[in-house]
Coordinates of C-alpha atoms and ligand atoms in Angstrom, one line a residue:
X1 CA 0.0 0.0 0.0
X2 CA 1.7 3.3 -0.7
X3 CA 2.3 5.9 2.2
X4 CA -0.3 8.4 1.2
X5 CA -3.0 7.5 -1.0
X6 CA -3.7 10.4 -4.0
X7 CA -6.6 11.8 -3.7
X8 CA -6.6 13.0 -7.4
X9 CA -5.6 10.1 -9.9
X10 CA -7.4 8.8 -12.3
X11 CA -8.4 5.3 -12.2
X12 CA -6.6 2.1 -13.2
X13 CA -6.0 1.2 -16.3
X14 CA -3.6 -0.7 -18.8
X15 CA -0.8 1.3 -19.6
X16 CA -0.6 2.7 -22.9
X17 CA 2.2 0.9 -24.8
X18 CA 4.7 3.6 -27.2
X19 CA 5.4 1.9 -30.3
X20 CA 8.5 4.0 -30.1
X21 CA 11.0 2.3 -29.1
X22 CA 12.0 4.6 -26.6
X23 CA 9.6 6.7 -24.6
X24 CA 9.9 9.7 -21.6
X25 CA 7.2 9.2 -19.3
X26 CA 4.7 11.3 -18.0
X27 CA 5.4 14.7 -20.3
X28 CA 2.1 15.7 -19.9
X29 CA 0.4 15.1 -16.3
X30 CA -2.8 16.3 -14.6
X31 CA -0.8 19.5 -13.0
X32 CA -0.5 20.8 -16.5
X33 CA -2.9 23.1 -16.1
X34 CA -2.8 26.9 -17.3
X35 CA 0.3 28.8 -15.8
X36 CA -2.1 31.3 -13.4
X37 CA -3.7 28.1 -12.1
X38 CA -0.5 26.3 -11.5
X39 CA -0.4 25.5 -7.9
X40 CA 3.3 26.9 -7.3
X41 CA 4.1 24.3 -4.1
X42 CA 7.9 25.9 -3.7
X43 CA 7.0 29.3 -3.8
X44 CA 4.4 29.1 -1.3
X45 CA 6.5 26.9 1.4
X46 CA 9.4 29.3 0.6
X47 CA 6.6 32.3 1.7
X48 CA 6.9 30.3 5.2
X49 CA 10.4 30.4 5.5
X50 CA 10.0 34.1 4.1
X51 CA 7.2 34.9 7.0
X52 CA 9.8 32.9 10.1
X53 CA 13.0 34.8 9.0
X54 CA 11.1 38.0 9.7
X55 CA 9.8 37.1 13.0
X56 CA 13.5 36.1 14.0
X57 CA 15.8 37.8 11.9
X58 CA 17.0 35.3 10.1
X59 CA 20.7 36.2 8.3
X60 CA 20.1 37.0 4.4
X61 CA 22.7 35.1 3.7
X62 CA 21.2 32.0 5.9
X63 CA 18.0 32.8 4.3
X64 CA 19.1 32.7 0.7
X65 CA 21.6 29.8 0.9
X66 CA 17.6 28.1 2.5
X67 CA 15.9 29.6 -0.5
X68 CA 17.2 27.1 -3.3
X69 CA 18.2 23.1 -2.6
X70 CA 21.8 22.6 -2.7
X71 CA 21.4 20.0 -5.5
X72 CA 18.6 18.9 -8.1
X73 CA 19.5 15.6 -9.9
X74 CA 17.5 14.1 -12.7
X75 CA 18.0 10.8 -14.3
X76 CA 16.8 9.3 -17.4
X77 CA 17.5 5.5 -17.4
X78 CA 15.8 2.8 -19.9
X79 CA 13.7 -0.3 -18.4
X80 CA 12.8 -3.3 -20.3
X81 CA 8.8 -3.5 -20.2
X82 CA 6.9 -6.8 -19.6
X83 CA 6.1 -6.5 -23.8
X84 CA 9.0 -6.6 -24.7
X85 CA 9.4 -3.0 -25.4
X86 CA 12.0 -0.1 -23.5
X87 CA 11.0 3.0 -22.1
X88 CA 12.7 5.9 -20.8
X89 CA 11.7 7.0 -17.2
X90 CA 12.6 10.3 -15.7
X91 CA 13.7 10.0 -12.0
X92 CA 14.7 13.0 -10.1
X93 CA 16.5 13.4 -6.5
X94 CA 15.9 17.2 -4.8
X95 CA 18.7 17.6 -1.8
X96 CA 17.6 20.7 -0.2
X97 CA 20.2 21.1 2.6
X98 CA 22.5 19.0 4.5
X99 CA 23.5 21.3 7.2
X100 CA 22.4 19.0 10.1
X101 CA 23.1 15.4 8.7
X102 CA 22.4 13.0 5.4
X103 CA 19.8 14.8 3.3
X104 CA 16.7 12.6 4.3
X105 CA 13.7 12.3 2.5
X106 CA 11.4 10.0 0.5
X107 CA 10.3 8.3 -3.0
X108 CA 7.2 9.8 -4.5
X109 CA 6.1 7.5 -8.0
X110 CA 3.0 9.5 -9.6
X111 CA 2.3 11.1 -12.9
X112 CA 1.7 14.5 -11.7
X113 CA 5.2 14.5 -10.1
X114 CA 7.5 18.2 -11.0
X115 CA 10.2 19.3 -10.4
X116 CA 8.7 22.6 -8.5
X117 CA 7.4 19.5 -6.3
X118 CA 10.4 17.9 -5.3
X119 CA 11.6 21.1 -4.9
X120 CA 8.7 22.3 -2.0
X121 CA 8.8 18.6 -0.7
X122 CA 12.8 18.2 0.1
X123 CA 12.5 22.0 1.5
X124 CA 9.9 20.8 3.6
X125 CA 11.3 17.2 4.7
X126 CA 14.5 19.9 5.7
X127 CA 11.8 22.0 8.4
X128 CA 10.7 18.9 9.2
X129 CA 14.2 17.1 10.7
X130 CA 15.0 20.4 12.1
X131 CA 11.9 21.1 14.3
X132 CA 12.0 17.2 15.2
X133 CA 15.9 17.6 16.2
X134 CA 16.7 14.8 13.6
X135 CA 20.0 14.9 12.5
X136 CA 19.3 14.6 9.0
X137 CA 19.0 17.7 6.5
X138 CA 16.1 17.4 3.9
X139 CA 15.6 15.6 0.3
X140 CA 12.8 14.4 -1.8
X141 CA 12.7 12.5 -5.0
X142 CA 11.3 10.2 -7.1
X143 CA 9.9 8.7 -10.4
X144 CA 7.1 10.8 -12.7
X145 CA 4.9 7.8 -13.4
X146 CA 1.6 5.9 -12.4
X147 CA 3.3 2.8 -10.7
X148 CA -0.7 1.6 -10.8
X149 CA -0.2 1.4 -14.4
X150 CA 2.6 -1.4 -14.1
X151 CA 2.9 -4.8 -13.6
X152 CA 5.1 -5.6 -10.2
X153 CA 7.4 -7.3 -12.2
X154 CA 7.9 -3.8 -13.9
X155 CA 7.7 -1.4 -10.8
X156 CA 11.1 -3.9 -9.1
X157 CA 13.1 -3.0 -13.2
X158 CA 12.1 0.3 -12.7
X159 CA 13.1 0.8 -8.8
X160 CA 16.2 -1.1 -9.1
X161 CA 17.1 1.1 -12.4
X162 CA 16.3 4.5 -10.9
X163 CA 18.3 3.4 -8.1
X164 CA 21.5 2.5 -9.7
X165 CA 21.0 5.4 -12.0
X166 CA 21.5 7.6 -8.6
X167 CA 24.6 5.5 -7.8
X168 CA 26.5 7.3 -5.3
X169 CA 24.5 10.2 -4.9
X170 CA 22.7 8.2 -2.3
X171 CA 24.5 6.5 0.7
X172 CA 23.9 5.7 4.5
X173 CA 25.9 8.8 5.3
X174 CA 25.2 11.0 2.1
X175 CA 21.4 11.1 1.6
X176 CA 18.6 8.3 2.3
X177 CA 15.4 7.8 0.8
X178 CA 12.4 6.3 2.5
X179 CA 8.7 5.7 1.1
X180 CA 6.6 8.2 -0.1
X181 CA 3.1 8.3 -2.0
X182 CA 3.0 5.3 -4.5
X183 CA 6.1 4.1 -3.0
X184 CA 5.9 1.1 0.2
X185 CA 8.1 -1.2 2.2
X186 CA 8.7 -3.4 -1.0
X187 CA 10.0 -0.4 -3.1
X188 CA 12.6 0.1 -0.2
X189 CA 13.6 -3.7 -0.1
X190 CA 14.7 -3.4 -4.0
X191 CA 16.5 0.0 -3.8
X192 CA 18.7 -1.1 -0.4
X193 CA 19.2 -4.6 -2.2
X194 CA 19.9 -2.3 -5.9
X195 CA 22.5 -0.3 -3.6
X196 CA 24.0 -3.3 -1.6
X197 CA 24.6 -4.7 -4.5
X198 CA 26.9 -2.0 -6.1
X199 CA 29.0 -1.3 -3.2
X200 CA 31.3 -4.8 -2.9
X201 CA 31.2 -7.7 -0.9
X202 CA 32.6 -6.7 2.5
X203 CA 30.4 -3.2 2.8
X204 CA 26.9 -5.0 2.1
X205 CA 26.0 -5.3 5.7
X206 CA 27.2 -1.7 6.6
X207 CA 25.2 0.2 4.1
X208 CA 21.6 -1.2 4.5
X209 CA 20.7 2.0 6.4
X210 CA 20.9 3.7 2.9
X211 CA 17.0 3.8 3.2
X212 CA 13.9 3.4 5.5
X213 CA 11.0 2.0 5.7
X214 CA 12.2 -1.5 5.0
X215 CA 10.3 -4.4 5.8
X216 CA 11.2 -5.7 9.7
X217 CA 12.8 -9.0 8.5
X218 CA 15.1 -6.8 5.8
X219 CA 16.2 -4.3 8.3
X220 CA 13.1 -2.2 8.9
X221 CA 11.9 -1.2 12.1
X222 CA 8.9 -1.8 14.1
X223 CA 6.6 0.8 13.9
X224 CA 7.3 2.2 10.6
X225 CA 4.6 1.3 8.9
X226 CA 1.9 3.2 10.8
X227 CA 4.6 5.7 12.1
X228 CA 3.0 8.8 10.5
X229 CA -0.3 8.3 11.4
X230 CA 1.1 7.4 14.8
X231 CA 2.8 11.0 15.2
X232 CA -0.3 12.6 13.8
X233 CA -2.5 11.1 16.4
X234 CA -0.2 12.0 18.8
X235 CA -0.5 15.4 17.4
X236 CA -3.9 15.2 17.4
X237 CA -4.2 13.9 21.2
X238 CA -1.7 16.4 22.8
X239 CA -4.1 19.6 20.6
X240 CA -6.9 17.8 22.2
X241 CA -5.7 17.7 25.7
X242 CA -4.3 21.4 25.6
X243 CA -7.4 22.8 24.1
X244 CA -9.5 20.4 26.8
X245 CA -11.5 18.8 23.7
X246 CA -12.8 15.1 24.8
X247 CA -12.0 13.1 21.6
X248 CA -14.6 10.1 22.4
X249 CA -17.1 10.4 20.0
X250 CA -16.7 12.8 18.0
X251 CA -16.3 12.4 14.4
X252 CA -13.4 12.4 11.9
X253 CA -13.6 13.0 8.0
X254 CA -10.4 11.6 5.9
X255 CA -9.0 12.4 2.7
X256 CA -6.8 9.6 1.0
X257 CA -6.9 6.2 2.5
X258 CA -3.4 4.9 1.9
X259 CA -1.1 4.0 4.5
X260 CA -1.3 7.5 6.3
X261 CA -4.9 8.2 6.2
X262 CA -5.7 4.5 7.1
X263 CA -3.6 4.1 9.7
X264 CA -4.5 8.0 11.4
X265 CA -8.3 6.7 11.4
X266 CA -7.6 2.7 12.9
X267 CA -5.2 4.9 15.7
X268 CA -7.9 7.2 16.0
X269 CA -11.2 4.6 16.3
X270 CA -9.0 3.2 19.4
X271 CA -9.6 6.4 20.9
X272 CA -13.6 6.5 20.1
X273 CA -13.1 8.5 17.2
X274 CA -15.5 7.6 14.7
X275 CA -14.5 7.7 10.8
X276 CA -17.7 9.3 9.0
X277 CA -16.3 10.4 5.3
X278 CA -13.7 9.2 3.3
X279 CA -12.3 10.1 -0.1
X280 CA -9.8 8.7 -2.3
X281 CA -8.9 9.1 -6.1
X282 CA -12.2 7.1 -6.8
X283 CA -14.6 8.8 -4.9
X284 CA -16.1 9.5 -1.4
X285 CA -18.0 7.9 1.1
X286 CA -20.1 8.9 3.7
X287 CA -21.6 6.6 7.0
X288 CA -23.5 8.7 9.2
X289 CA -23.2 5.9 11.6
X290 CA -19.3 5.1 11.2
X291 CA -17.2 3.3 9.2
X292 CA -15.1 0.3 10.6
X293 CA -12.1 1.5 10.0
X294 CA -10.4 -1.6 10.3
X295 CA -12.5 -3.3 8.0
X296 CA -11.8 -0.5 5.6
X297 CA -8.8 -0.7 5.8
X298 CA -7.8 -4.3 4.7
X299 CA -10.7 -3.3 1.9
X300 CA -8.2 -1.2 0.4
X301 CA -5.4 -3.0 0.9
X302 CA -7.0 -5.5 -1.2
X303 CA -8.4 -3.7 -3.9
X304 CA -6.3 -0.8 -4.4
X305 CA -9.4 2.0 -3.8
X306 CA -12.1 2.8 -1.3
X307 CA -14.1 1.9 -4.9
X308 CA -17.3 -0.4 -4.2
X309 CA -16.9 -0.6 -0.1
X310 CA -20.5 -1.4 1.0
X311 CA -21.3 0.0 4.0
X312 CA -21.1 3.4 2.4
X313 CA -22.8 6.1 0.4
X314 CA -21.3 7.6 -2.6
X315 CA -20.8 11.6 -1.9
X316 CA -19.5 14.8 -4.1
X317 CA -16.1 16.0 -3.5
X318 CA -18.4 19.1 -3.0
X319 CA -20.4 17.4 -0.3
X320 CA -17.8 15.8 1.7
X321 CA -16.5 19.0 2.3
X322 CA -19.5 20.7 3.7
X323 CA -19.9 17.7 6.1
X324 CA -20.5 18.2 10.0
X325 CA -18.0 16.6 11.7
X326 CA -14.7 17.7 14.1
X327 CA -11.6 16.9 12.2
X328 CA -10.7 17.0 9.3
X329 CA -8.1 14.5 8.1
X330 CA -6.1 15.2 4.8
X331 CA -4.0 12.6 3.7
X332 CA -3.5 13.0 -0.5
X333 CA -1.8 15.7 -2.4
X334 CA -1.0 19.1 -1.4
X335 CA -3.2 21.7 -2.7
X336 CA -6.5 20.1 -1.7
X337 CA -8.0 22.6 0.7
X338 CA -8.1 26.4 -0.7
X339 CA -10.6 28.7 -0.3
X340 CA -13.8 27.4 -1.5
X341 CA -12.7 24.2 0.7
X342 CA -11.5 26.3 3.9
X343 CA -15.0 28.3 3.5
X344 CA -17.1 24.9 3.6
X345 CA -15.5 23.1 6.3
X346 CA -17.2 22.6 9.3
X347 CA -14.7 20.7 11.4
X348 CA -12.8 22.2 14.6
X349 CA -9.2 21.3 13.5
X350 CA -7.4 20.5 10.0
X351 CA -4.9 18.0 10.8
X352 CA -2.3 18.0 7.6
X353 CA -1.3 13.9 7.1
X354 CA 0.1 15.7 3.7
X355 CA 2.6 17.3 2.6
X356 CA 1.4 20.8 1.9
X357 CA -2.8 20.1 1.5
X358 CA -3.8 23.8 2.6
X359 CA -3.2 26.4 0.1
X360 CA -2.0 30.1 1.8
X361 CA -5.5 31.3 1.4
X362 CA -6.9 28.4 2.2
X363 CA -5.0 28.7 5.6
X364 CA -6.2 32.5 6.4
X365 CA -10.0 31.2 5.8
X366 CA -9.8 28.7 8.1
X367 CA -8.4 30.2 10.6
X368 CA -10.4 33.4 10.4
X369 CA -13.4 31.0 10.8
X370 CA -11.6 29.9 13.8
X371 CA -11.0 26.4 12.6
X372 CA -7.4 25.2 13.8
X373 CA -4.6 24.0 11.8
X374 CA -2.1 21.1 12.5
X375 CA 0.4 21.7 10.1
X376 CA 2.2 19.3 8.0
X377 CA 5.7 20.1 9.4
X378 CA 4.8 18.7 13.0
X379 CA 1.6 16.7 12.2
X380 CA 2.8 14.1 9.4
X381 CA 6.8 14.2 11.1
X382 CA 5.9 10.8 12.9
X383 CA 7.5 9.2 9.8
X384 CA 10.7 10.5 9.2
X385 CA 11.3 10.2 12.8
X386 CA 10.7 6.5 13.2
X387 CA 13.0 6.6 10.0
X388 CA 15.3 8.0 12.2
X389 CA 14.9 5.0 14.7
X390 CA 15.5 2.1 12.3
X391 CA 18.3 4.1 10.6
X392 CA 19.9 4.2 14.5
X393 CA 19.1 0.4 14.7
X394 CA 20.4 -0.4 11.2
X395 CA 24.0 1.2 12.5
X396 CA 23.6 -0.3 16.2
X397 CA 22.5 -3.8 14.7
X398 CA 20.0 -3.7 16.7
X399 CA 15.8 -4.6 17.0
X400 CA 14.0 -2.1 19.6
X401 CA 10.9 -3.5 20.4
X402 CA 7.7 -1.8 19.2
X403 CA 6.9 -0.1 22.7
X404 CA 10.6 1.0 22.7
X405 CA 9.7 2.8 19.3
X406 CA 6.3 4.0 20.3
X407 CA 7.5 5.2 23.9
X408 CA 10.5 7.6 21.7
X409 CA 7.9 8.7 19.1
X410 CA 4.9 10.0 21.6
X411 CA 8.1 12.2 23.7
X412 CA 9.3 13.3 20.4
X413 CA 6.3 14.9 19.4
X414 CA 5.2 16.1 22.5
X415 CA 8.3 17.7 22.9
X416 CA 8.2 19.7 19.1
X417 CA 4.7 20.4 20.0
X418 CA 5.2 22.3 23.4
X419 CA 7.9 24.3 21.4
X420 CA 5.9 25.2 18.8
X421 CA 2.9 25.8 20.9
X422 CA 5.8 28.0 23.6
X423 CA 6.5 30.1 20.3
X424 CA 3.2 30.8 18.8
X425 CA 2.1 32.4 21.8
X426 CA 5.5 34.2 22.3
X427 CA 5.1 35.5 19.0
X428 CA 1.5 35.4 18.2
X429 CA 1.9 33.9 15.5
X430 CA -0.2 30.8 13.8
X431 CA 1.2 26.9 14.4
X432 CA 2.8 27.0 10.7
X433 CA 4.6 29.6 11.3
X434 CA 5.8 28.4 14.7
X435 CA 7.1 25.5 13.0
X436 CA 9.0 27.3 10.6
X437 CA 10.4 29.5 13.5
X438 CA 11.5 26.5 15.6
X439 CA 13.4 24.7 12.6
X440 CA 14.9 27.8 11.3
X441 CA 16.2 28.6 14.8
X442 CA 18.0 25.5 15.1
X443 CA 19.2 26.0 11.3
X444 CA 20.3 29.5 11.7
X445 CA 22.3 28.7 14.7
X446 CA 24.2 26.0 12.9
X447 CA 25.2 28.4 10.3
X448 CA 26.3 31.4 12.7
X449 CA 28.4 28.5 14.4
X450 CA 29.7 27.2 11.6
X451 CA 29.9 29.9 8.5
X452 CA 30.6 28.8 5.6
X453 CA 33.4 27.2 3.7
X454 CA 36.0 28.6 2.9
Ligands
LIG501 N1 7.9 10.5 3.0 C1 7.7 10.7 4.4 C2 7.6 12.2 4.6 O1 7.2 13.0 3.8 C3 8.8 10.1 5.2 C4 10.3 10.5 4.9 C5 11.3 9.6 5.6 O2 11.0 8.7 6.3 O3 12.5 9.9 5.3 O4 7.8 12.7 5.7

């Protein structure tokens, strides 16, 4: 199942076969759309890093060496398709900064993928380690293709190709992927076995920390799988407490039911939450009386959609968000919830399992109609920082148990979150931008210490 589920794909279908011989994939993509509706994702996360260097008085130098990624890579590498026929993929890596460790950051394989996306994404994976005090820097990457469109025989050539195309611009020390949408466990299990592979004989066992979000029994660590929708319930519960709002019954809507959106609502049932609405690339649902979220769950895991479920009715994107409910859930793309969205909400709190779902204005709306924000810099971190874990465990050889693992994530988050929370009312400001300060504080602090080379 990939780590987020898209929320605007179209559905499967056979890919078309080029009777070229050689083909680049995904030229043309649903984000094609006129250049004034381009959603620009790196301008507007580099307006929050604008907005934070104000409040503290960030350095322009600091702030401008933060305002572009120290390196964008793409690849073009050939795979061998199940007919017979090549193609020609385009892979791209985005290392934003590695000021405070590896550039860390995951795999992202859909058709809509830019390089303005891996641009905002690596930036943001960069705020992210920061505020969590990982010490990783930030990256993103990936593949612009549909990997629904494939066979799995085809998605291993075309993972173990990207990955040897990268070569050594990935390593344990140097910069380490990790799953992403459309991207899972298995993806990983090819790339570290690709790397391995290329290294020699007597580093094999040293290197298998060159990505996360393996499975257990090939290095992975327990508690990876649900690991974001862990942190973002632990998000959600510590909101709850400080803002003294009893979760038991009261109900949740979600937005993309991959592995982040499923796993948020299972977490979430535990604690008498009740899943009313869902949405995916195929549609959305709505059970007045709650979905089983479980049940749901291994639906899709099976059949690849919340498509055909049975214990729902079939809503508009239109109607699911006007729905009464408390929160609100997104776990797809970004630019999902803009104004028209922000204005027809009628939840309490916006909890971002994204990467960048709430548009700038979408943001003001919803917080002038007094809705609150968890934003994806804190809310979705759970991931990356259980990455963290099992790349410690991979160097330790060692297996923490899953308490060990769930004990470290629920301190780490409470701990960003009574920082964030501590500046936002320092500064007045909104939760984003308290995320933004925290990372950039660390960040900037680094740099005066440092300077730079020579
Ligand atoms: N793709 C996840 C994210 O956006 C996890 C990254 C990682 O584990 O390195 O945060």
């Amino acid at each position: 199942m990939s780590e987020l589920a898209s929320g605007t794909e179209t559905n499967v279908r056979e890919a078309p076969r080029s009777s070229r011989p050689l083909e680049v994939i995904g030229r043309s993509s649903p984000s094609n759309a006129p250049p004034e509706e381009r959603y620009e994702f790196f301008t507007v996360v580099q307006g929050y890093l604008d907005r934070a260097a104000s409040i503290i008085g960030t350095p322009a130098y600091v702030q401008s060496i933060l305002s572009q990624p120290k390196n964008e890579l793409i690849v073009h590498f050939p795979v061998r398709m199940d007919n017979g026929e090549y193609r020609l993929f385009k892979g791209y890596r985005i290392q934003h900064s590695n000021i405070l460790g590896p550039y860390k950051g995951g795999m992202r394989y859909h058709e809509s993928a830019s390089l303005d996306d891996f641009k905002a994404l690596a930036s943001l994976m960069t705020w992210k380690c920061s505020l969590m005090n990982l010490p990783f820097g930030g990256a993103k990457g990936g593949i612009k293709f549909n990997p629904r469109e494939v066979s799995r025989a085809e998605l291993q050539r075309i993972t173990r190709r990207f990955f040897h195309a990268l070569g050594g611009n990935i390593g344990p020390d140097y910069d380490i992927p990790a799953p992403d949408m459309g991207t899972n466990a298995q993806t990983m299990a090819w790339a570290m076995d690709t790397y391995v592979n290329t290294v020699g004989m007597v580093s094999k066992q040293a290197v298998m920390g060159v990505v996360t979000g393996k499975p257990i029994t090939s290095g992975g660590t327990f508690g990876r799988e649900k690991a974001t929708g862990q942190g973002l319930v632990f998000c959600i519960q510590d909101w709850a407490r400080r803002n003294h709002f009893d979760l038991e019954g009261k109900k949740l809507m979600v937005q993309g039911f991959g592995n982040v959106g499923s796993h948020t609502a299972v977490l979430l049932s535990h604690l008498g939450v009740s899943l009313v609405a869902v949405g995916d690339h195929t549609g959305y649902l709505y059970n007045p009386e709650g979905f089983n979220a479980h049940r749901l769950q291994s639906y899709v895991q099976s059949h690849g959609s919340i498509a055909g479920y049975p214990n729902g009715n079939a809503i508009t994107r239109e109607d699911f968000f006007s729905l009464q409910a408390d929160i609100f859930v997104p776990a797809a793309l970004e630019n999902q919830v803009g104004v028209t969205e922000a204005e027809a909400l009628q939840v309490k709190l916006v909890a971002e399992g994204a990467n960048g779902p709430t548009t700038p204005d979408g943001e003001r709306v919803l917080l002038r109609r007094g809705i609150e924000v968890l934003p994806d810099v804190i809310a979705n971190a759970g991931g990356v920082t259980v990455s963290y874990y099992e790349w410690v465990q991979n160097r330790r050889s060692e297996q923490w148990d899953i308490e060990e693992v769930e004990t470290r994530l629920r301190e780490a988050m409470e701990n960003a979150y009574s920082r964030v929370a501590h500046v936002a009312l320092n500064a007045g400001c909104d939760f984003r931008t308290a995320c933004y300060v925290v990372a950039l504080q660390r960040l900037q602090q680094v740099y005066e210490e440092r300077e730079i080379f020579p």
